[in-house]
Coordinates of C-alpha atoms and ligand atoms in Angstrom, one line a residue:
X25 CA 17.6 49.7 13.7
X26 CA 18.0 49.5 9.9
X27 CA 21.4 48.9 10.1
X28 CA 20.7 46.0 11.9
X29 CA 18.5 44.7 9.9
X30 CA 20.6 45.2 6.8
X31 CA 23.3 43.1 8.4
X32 CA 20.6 40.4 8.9
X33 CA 19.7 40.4 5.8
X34 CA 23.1 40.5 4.3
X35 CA 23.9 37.6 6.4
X36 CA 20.6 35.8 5.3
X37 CA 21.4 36.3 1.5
X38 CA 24.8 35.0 1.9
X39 CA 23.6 31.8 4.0
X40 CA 21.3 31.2 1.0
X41 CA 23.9 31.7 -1.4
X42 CA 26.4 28.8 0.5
X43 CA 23.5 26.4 1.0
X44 CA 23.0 27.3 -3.1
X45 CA 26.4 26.3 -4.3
X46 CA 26.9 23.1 -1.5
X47 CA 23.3 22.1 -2.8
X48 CA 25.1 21.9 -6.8
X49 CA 28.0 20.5 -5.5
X50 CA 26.3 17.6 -4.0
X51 CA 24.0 17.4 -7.4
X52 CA 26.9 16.6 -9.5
X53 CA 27.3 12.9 -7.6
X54 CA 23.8 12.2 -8.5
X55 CA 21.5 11.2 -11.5
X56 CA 20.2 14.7 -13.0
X57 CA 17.1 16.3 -12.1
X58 CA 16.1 19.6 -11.5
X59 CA 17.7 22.4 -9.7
X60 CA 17.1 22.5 -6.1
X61 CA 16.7 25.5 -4.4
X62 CA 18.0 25.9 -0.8
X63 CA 15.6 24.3 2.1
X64 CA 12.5 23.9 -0.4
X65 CA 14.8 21.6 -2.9
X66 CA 12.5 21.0 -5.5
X67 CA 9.3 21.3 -3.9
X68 CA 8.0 24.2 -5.8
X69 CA 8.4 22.5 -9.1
X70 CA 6.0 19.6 -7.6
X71 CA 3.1 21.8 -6.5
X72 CA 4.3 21.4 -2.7
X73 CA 3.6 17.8 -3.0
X74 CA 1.6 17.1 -5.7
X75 CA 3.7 13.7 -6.5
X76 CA 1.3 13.3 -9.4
X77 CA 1.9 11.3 -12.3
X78 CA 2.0 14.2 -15.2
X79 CA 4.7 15.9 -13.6
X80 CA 6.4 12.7 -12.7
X81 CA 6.7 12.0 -16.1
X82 CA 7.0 15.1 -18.0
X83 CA 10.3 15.4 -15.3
X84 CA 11.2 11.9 -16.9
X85 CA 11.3 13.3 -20.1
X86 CA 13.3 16.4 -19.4
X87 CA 15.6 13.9 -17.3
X88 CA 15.8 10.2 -18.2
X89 CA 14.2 7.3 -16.5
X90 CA 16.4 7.9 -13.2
X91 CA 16.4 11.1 -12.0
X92 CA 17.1 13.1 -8.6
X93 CA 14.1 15.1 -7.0
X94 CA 14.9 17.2 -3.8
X95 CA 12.2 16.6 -1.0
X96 CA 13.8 20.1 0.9
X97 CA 17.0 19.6 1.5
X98 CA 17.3 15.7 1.1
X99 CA 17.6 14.0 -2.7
X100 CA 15.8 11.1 -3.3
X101 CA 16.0 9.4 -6.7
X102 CA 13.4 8.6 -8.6
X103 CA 12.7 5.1 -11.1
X104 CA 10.2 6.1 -14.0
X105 CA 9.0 3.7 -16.2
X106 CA 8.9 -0.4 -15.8
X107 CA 12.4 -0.9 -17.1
X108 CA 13.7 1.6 -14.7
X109 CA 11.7 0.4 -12.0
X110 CA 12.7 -3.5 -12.6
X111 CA 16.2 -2.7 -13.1
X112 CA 16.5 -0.4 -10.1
X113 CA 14.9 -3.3 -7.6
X114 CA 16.2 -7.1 -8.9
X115 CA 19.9 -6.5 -10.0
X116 CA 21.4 -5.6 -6.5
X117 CA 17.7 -6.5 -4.7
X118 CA 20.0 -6.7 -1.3
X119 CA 21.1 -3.4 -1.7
X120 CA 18.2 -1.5 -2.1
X121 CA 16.5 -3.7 0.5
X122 CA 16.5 -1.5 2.9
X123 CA 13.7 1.3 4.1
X124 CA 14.9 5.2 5.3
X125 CA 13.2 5.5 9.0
X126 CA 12.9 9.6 8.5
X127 CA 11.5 11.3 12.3
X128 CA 7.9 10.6 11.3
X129 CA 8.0 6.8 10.1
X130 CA 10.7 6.7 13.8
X131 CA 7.9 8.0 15.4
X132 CA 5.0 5.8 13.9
X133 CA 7.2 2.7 14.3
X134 CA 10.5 3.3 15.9
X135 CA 12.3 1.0 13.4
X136 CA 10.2 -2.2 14.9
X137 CA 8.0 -4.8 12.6
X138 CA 8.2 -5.0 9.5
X139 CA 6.6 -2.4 6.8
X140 CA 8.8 0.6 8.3
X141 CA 11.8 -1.2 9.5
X142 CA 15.3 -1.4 8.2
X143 CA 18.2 -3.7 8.8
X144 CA 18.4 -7.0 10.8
X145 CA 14.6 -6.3 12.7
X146 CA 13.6 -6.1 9.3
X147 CA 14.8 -9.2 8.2
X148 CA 14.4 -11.1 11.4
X149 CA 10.5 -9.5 11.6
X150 CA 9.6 -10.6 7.8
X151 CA 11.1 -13.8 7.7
X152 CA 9.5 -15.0 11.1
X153 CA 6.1 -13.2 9.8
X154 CA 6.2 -15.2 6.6
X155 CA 7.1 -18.6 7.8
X156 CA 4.1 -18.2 10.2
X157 CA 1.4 -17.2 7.8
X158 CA 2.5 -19.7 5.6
X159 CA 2.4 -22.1 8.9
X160 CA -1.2 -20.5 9.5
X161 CA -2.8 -21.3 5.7
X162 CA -1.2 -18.8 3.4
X163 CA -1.6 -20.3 0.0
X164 CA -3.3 -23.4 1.5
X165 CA -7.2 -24.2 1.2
X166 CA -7.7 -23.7 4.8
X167 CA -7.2 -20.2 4.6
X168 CA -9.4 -19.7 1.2
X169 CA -12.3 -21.1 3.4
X170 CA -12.2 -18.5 5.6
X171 CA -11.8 -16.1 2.9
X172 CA -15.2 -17.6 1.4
X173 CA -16.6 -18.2 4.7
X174 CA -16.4 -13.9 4.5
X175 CA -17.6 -13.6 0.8
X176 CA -20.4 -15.4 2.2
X177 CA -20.7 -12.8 5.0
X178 CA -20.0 -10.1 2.2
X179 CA -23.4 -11.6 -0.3
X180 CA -25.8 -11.3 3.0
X181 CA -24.8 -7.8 3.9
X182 CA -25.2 -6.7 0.1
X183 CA -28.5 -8.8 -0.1
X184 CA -29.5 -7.1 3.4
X185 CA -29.4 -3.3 1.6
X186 CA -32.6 -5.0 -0.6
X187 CA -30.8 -2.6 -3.5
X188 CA -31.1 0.4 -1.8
X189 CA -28.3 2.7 -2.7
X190 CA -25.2 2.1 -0.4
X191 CA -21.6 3.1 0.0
X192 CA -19.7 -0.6 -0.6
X193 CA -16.9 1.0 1.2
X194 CA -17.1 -0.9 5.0
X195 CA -18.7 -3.7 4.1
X196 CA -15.5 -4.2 1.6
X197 CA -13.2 -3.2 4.1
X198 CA -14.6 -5.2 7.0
X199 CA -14.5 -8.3 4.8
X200 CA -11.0 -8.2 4.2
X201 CA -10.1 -6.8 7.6
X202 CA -11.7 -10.1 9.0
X203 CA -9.3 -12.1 7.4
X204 CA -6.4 -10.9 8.5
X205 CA -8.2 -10.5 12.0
X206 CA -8.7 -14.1 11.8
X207 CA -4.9 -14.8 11.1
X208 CA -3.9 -12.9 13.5
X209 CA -5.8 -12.5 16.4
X210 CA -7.4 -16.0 15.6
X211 CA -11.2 -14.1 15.2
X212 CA -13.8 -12.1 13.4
X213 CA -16.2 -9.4 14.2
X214 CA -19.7 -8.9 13.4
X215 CA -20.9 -5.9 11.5
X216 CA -22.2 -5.0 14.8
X217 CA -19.2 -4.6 16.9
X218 CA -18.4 -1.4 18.0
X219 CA -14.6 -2.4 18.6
X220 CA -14.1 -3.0 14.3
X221 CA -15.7 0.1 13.1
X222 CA -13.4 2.3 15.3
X223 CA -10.2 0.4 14.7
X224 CA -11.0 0.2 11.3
X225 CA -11.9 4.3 11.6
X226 CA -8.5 4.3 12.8
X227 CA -6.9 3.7 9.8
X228 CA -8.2 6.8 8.1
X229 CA -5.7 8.9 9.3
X230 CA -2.6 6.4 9.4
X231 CA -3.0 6.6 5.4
X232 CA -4.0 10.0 5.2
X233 CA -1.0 11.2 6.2
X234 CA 1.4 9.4 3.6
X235 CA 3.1 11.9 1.4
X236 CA 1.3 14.8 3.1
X237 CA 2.5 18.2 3.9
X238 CA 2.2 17.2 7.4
X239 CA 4.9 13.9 6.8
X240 CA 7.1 16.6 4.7
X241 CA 6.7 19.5 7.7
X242 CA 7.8 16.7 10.6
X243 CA 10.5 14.9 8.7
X244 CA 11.9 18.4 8.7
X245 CA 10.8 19.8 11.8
X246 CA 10.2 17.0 14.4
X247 CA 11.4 19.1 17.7
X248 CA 8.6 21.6 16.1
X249 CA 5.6 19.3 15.1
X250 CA 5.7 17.4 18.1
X251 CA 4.4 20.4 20.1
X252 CA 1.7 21.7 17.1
X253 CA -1.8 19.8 15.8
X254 CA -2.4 18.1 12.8
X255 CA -2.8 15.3 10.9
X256 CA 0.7 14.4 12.3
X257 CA -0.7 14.2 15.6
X258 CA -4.4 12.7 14.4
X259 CA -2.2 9.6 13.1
X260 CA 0.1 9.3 16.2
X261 CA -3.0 9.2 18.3
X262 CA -4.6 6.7 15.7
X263 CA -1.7 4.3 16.0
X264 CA -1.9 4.5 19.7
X265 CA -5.4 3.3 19.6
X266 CA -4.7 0.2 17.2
X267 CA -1.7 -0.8 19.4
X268 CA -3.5 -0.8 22.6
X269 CA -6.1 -2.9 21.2
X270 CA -3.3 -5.4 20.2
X271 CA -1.6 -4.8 23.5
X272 CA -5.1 -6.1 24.5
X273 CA -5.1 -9.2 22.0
X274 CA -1.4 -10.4 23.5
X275 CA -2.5 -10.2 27.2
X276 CA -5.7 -12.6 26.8
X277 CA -3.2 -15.1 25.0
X278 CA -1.1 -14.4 27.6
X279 CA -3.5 -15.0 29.9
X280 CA -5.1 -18.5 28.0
X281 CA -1.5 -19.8 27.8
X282 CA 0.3 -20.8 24.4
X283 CA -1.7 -23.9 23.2
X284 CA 0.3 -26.8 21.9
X285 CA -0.8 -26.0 18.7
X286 CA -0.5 -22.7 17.9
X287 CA -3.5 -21.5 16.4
X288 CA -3.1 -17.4 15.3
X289 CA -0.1 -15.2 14.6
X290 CA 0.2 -14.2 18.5
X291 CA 0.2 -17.7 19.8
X292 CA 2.8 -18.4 16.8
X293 CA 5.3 -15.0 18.3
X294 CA 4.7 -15.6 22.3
X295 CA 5.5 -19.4 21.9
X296 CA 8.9 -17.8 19.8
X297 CA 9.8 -15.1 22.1
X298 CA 9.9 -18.2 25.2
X299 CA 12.1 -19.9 22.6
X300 CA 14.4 -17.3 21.9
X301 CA 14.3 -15.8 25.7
X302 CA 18.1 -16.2 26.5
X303 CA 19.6 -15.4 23.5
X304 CA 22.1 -12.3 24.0
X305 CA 20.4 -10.0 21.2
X306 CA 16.6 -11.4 21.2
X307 CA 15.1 -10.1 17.9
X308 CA 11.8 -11.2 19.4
X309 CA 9.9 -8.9 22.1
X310 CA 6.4 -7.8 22.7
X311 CA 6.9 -4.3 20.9
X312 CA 8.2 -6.0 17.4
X313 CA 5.5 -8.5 17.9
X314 CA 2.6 -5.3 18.2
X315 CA 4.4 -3.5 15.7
X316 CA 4.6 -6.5 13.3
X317 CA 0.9 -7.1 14.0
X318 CA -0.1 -3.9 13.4
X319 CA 1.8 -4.1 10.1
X320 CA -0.4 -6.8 8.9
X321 CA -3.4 -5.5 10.4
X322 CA -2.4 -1.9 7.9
X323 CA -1.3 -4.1 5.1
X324 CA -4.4 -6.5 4.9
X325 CA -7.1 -4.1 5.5
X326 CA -6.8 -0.7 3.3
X327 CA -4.9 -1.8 0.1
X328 CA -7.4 -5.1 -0.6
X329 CA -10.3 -3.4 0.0
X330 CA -9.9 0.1 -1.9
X331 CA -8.7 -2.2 -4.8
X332 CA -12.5 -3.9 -4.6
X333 CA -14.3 -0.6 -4.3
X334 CA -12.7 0.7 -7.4
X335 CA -13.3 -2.7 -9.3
X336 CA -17.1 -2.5 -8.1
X337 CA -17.0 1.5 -9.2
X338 CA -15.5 0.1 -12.5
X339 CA -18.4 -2.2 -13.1
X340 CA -21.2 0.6 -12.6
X341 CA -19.5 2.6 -14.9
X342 CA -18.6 0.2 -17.9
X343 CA -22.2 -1.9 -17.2
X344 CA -20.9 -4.0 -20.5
X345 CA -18.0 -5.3 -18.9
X346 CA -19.9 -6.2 -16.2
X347 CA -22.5 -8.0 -18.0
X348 CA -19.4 -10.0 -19.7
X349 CA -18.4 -11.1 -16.6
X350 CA -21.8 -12.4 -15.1
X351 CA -22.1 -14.4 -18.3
X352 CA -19.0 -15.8 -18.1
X353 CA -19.6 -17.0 -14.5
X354 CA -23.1 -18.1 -15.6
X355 CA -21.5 -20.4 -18.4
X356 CA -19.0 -21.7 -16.0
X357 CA -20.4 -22.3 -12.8
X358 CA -23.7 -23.6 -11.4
X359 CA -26.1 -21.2 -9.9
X360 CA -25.5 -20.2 -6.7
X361 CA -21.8 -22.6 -6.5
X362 CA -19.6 -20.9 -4.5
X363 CA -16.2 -19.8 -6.5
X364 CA -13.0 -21.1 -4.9
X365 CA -9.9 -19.4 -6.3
X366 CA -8.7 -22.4 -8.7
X367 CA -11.9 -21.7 -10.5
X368 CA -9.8 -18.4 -11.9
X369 CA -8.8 -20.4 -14.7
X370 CA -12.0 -21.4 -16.0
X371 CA -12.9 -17.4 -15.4
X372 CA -10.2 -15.9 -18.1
X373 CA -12.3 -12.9 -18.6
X374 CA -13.4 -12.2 -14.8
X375 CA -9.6 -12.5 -13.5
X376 CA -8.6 -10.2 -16.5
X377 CA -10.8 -7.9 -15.4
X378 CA -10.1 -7.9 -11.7
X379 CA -6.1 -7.3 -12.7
X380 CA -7.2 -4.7 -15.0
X381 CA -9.1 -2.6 -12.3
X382 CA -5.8 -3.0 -9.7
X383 CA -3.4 -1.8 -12.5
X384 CA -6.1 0.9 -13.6
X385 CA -6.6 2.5 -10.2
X386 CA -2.9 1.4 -8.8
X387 CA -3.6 2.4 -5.5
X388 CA -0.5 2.4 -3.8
X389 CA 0.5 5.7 -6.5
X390 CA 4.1 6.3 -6.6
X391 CA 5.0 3.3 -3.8
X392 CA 6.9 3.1 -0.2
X393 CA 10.7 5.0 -0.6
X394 CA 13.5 2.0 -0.5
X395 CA 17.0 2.6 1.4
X396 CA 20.6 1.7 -0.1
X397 CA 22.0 -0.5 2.2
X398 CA 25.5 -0.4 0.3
X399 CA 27.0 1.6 -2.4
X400 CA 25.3 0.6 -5.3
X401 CA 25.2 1.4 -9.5
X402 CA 21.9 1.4 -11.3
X403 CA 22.0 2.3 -14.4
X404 CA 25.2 4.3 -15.3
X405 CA 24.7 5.6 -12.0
X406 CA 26.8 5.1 -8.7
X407 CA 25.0 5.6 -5.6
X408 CA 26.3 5.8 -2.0
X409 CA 25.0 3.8 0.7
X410 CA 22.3 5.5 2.7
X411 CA 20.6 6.7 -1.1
X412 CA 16.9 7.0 -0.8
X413 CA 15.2 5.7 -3.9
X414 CA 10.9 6.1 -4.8
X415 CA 10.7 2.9 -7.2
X416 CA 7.6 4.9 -9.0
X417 CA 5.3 2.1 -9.0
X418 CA 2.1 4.4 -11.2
X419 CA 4.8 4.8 -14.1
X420 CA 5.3 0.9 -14.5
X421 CA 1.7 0.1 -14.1
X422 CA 0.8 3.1 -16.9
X423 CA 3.6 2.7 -19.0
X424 CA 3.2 3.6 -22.7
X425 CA 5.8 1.0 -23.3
X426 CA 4.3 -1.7 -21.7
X427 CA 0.4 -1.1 -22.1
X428 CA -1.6 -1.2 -25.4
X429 CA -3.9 1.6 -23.9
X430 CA -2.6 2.4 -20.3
X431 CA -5.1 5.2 -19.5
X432 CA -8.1 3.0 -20.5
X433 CA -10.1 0.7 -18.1
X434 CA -9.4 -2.5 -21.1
X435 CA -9.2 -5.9 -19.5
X436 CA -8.0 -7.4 -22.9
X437 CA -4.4 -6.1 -21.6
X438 CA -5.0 -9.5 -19.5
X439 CA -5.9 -11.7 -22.2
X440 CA -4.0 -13.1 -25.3
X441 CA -6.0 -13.3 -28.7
X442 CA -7.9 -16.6 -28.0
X443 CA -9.2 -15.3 -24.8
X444 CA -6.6 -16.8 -22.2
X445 CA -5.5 -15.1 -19.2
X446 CA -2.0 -13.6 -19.6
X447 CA -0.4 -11.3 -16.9
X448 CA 2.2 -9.0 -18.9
X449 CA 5.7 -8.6 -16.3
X450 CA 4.6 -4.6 -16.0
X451 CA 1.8 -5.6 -13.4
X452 CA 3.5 -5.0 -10.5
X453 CA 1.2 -3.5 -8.0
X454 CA 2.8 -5.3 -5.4
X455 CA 6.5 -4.0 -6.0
X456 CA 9.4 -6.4 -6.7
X457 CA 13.0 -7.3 -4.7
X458 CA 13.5 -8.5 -1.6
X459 CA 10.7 -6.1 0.4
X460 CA 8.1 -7.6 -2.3
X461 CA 4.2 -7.2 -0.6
X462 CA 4.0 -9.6 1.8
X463 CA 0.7 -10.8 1.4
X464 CA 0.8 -10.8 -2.6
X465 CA -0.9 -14.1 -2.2
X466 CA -3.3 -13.0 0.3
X467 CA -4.7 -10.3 -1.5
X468 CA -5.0 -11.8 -4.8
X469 CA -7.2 -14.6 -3.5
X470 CA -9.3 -12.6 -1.4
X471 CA -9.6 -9.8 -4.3
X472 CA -10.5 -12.4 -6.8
X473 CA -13.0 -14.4 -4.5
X474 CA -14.7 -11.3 -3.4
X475 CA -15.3 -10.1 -6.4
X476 CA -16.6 -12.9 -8.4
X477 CA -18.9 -14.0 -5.6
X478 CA -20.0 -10.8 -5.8
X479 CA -20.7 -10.4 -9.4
X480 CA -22.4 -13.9 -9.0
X481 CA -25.2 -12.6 -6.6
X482 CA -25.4 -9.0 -7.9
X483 CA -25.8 -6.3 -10.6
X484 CA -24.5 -3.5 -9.7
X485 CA -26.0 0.0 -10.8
X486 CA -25.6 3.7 -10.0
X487 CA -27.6 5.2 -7.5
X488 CA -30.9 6.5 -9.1
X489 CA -30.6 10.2 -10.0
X490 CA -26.3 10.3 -10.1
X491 CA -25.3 12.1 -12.9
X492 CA -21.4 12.7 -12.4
X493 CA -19.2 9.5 -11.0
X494 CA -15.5 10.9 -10.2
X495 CA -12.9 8.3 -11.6
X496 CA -10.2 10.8 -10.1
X497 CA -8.3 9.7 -7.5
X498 CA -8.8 11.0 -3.7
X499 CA -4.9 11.5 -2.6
X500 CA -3.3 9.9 0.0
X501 CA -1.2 7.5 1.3
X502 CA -3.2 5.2 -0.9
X503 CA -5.5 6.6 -4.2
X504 CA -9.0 6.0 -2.9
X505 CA -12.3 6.5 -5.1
X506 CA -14.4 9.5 -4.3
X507 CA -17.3 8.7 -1.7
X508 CA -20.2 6.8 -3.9
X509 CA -23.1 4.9 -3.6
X510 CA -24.5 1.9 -5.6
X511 CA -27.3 -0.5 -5.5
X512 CA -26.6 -4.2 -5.6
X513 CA -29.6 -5.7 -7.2
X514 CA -29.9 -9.3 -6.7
X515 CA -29.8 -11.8 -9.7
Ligands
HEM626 C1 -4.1 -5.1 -3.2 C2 -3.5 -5.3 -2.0 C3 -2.1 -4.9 -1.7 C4 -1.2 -4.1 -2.4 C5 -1.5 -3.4 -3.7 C6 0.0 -4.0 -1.7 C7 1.1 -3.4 -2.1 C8 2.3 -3.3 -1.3 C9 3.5 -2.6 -1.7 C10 3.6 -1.8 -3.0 C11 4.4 -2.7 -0.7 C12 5.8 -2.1 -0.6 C13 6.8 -3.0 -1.1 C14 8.2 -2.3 -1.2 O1 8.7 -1.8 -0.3 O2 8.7 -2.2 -2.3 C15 3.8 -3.6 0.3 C16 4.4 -4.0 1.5 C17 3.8 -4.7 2.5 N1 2.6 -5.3 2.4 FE1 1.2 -5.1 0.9 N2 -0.2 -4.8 -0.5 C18 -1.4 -5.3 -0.5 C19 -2.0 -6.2 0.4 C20 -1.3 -6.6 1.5 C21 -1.9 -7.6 2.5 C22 -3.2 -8.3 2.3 C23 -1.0 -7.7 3.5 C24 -1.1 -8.5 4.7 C25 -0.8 -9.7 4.9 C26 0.1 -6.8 3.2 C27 1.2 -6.7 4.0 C28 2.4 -6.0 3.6 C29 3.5 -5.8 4.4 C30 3.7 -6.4 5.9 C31 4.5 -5.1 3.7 C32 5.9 -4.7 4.1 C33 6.9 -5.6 3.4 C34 8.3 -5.2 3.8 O3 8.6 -4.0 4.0 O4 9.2 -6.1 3.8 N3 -0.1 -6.2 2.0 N4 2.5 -3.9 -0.1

């Protein structure tokens, strides 16, 4: 017996020893970093996953601005800092367009839509889903009335708690939710409806999961986490749900017939997959137009609405800066005028301070991993087609280089000395290159409208009795505030 298991172990030592010295081989082609071990890579130097934003950087120190971390046994290169991160994503933006489909984003989306696609659906799903939002209001009045039509909805549900403490967190959520809902699906739902608070429950999971131990465990073992529980499996379920509610959606246009006049998203994609019916490679079916629509629906609804909840969290907390803000709205508007988005340029202060509480909390952390469609160079570096690269987005948004004080909540970094509103090129929350957010536009009027028709109607205070409020992040796919409860008192 203990021969045996000497041989085994023999045999396991040497194993580790070959995967050791093809693992430095393969480092030498790539930007430095630090040493990967076999299977693990560089894991244990992250804390198994904690991609946080001290250890990012104190690796960019040791390492340069581009450097190579080992997620196990794949390398992955890493832009740290806003020069890095700009340099890395606009010089060859067509080469780095691309997005890796690992087994669990393959499973979540099977290379369809648009947020986890790659290649030609990509380009065929993104260019069709832009024209058509634009062709539904994107960046048009019509489509800021029904984005104040819901900050109205917003101010009665707030004025509806009669400043009793509440959690912001659905009300938020279901405001911006509605107006994707109403691009898409060409309707809104009440507070009421039982259909919203489950889709939007839904979610949870889907953003849980990014960057988890659970993503890590199936990239690498998809034959074995396909058969075990988890959050893996949580998500999967999750996404099933929101797709057969669109599956729903499509059938009862399918079943009203394509008007004319298209007047949502599916009417847009049915009347275009009839157009495009005989083509010999359609890029237009029913599971790219679910997946695409379930993009928008993930898109539109978490990112917006977190970004609101930490800007309200912000205001409890520095009660100064929100009292600025009221009295610059005061001075500017008359009481109870609804604020349309042009108005931002009268508001200096209030937009500053919006922008300051996206870059503050930069949600989206370390951003979505970009694929290199061709051999490439950034930098001094060469890298070979099929190089996966984490534009870190927290390190241009918090860069010492760019920011007077980047770990401070200070919306002067969004005004000049006389007061104006300025928006330095390090404000990036929304990425840069050719997979730039696709509804930068969107969320930037909805965010802005929200929040200064809020501030308009409100003061917002801490519950009675809180001592502590947690400014750390929650992690996740996206950084969300810890659970909290405040009391809108009406003005
Ligand atoms: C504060 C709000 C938002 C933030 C911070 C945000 C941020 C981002 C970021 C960082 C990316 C990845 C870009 C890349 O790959 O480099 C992205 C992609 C995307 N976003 Fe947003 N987003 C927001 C709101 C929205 C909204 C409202 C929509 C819906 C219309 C949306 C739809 C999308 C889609 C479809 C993509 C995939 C684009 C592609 O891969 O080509 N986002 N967003």
């Amino acid at each position: 017996m203990l021969p045996l298991a000497c041989i085994f172990f023999f045999f396991a030592i040497c194993l580790l020893m070959i995967e050791f010295v093809k693992l430095q081989r393969r480092r030498k082609e790539l930007p430095p970093g630090p040493t990967p071990l076999p299977f693990i890579g560089c894991l244990w130097q992250l804390n198994f996953f904690q991609l946080n934003r001290e250890i990012l950087a104190k690796l960019a120190k040791s390492y340069g601005d581009v450097y190579t971390l080992w997620f196990g046994p794949s390398p992955v290169i890493i832009l740290h800092g806003f020069q890095a991160v700009k340099e890395g994503l606009t010089t060859h933006p067509e080469d780095v367009s691309g997005r890796p489909v690992p087994p669990f984003f393959r499973a979540l989306a099977n290379n369809k839509g648009i947020l986890l696609s790659t290649g030609n659906t990509w380009k065929h799903q993104r260019r069709f889903s832009l024209m058509t939002l634009k062709s539904l209001g994107l960046g048009k009045r019509s489509l800021e009335y029904q984005i104040q039509e819901e900050a109205r909805h917003l101010v009665v549900t707030f004025r509806e708690t009669k400043g009793k403490p509440t959690s912001p967190s659905f009300a938020l959520t279901l405001a911006v939710s509605n107006v994707i809902c109403a691009v898409v699906f060409g309707h809104r739902f009440s507070t009421k409806d039982e259909t919203i608070h489950q889709l939007l429950e839904a979610m949870d999971p889907i953003f849980k999961i990014g960057g988890s131990a659970a993503q890590f465990m199936y990239d690498v073992f998809p034959w074995m986490m396909q058969h075990l529980p988890g959050l893996h499996k949580k998500a999967l379920t999750a996404r099933d749900f929101v797709c057969s509610f669109i599956e729903r959606e499509v059938a009862k246009h399918r079943d009203a017939g394509v008007p004319d006049e298209p007047k949502d998203f599916i009417d847009f994609y049915l009347a275009q997959m009839e157009k495009t019916k005989g083509y010999p490679k359609p890029a237009y079916d029913e599971r790219n137009m679910i997946q695409s629509i379930f993009d928008l629906f993930l898109g539109g609804t978490e990112t917006s609405s977190t970004n609101l909840c930490w800007a309200l969290l912000y205001m409890v907390v520095y009660p100064d800066i929100q009292a600025k803000v009221q009295k610059e709205i005061d001075t500017v508007m008359a009481p109870g005028q609804m604020i349309c988005y042009e108005d931002r340029k009268k508001l200096p202060y209030t937009n500053a301070v919006i922008h300051e509480a996206q870059r503050f909390s930069n949600i989206i952390a370390v951003g979505l991993p970009r694929l290199c469609v061709k051999d490439t160079v950034i930098r001094q570096y060469h890298l070979k087609r099929g190089s996966v690269i984490f534009p870190n987005m927290a390190s241009a948004l918090h860069d010492p280089n760019e920011w007077d004080t980047p770990l401070l909540f200070n919306p002067q970094h969004f005004l000049d000395k006389d007061g104006h509103f300025i928006c330095p090129e390090a404000f990036i929350p929304f990425s840069l290159g050719h997979r730039v957010c696709l509804g930068e536009n969107l969320a930037k009027t909805e965010m802005f409208l929200f929040f200064a028709n809020l501030l308009q109607s409100f003061t917002f205070h801490l519950a009675e009795g809180t001592k502590d409020i947690n400014l750390e992040p929650v992690l996740g796919g996206t950084l969300q505030p810890h659970y909290f409860e405040i009391c809108a008192i009406p003005r």
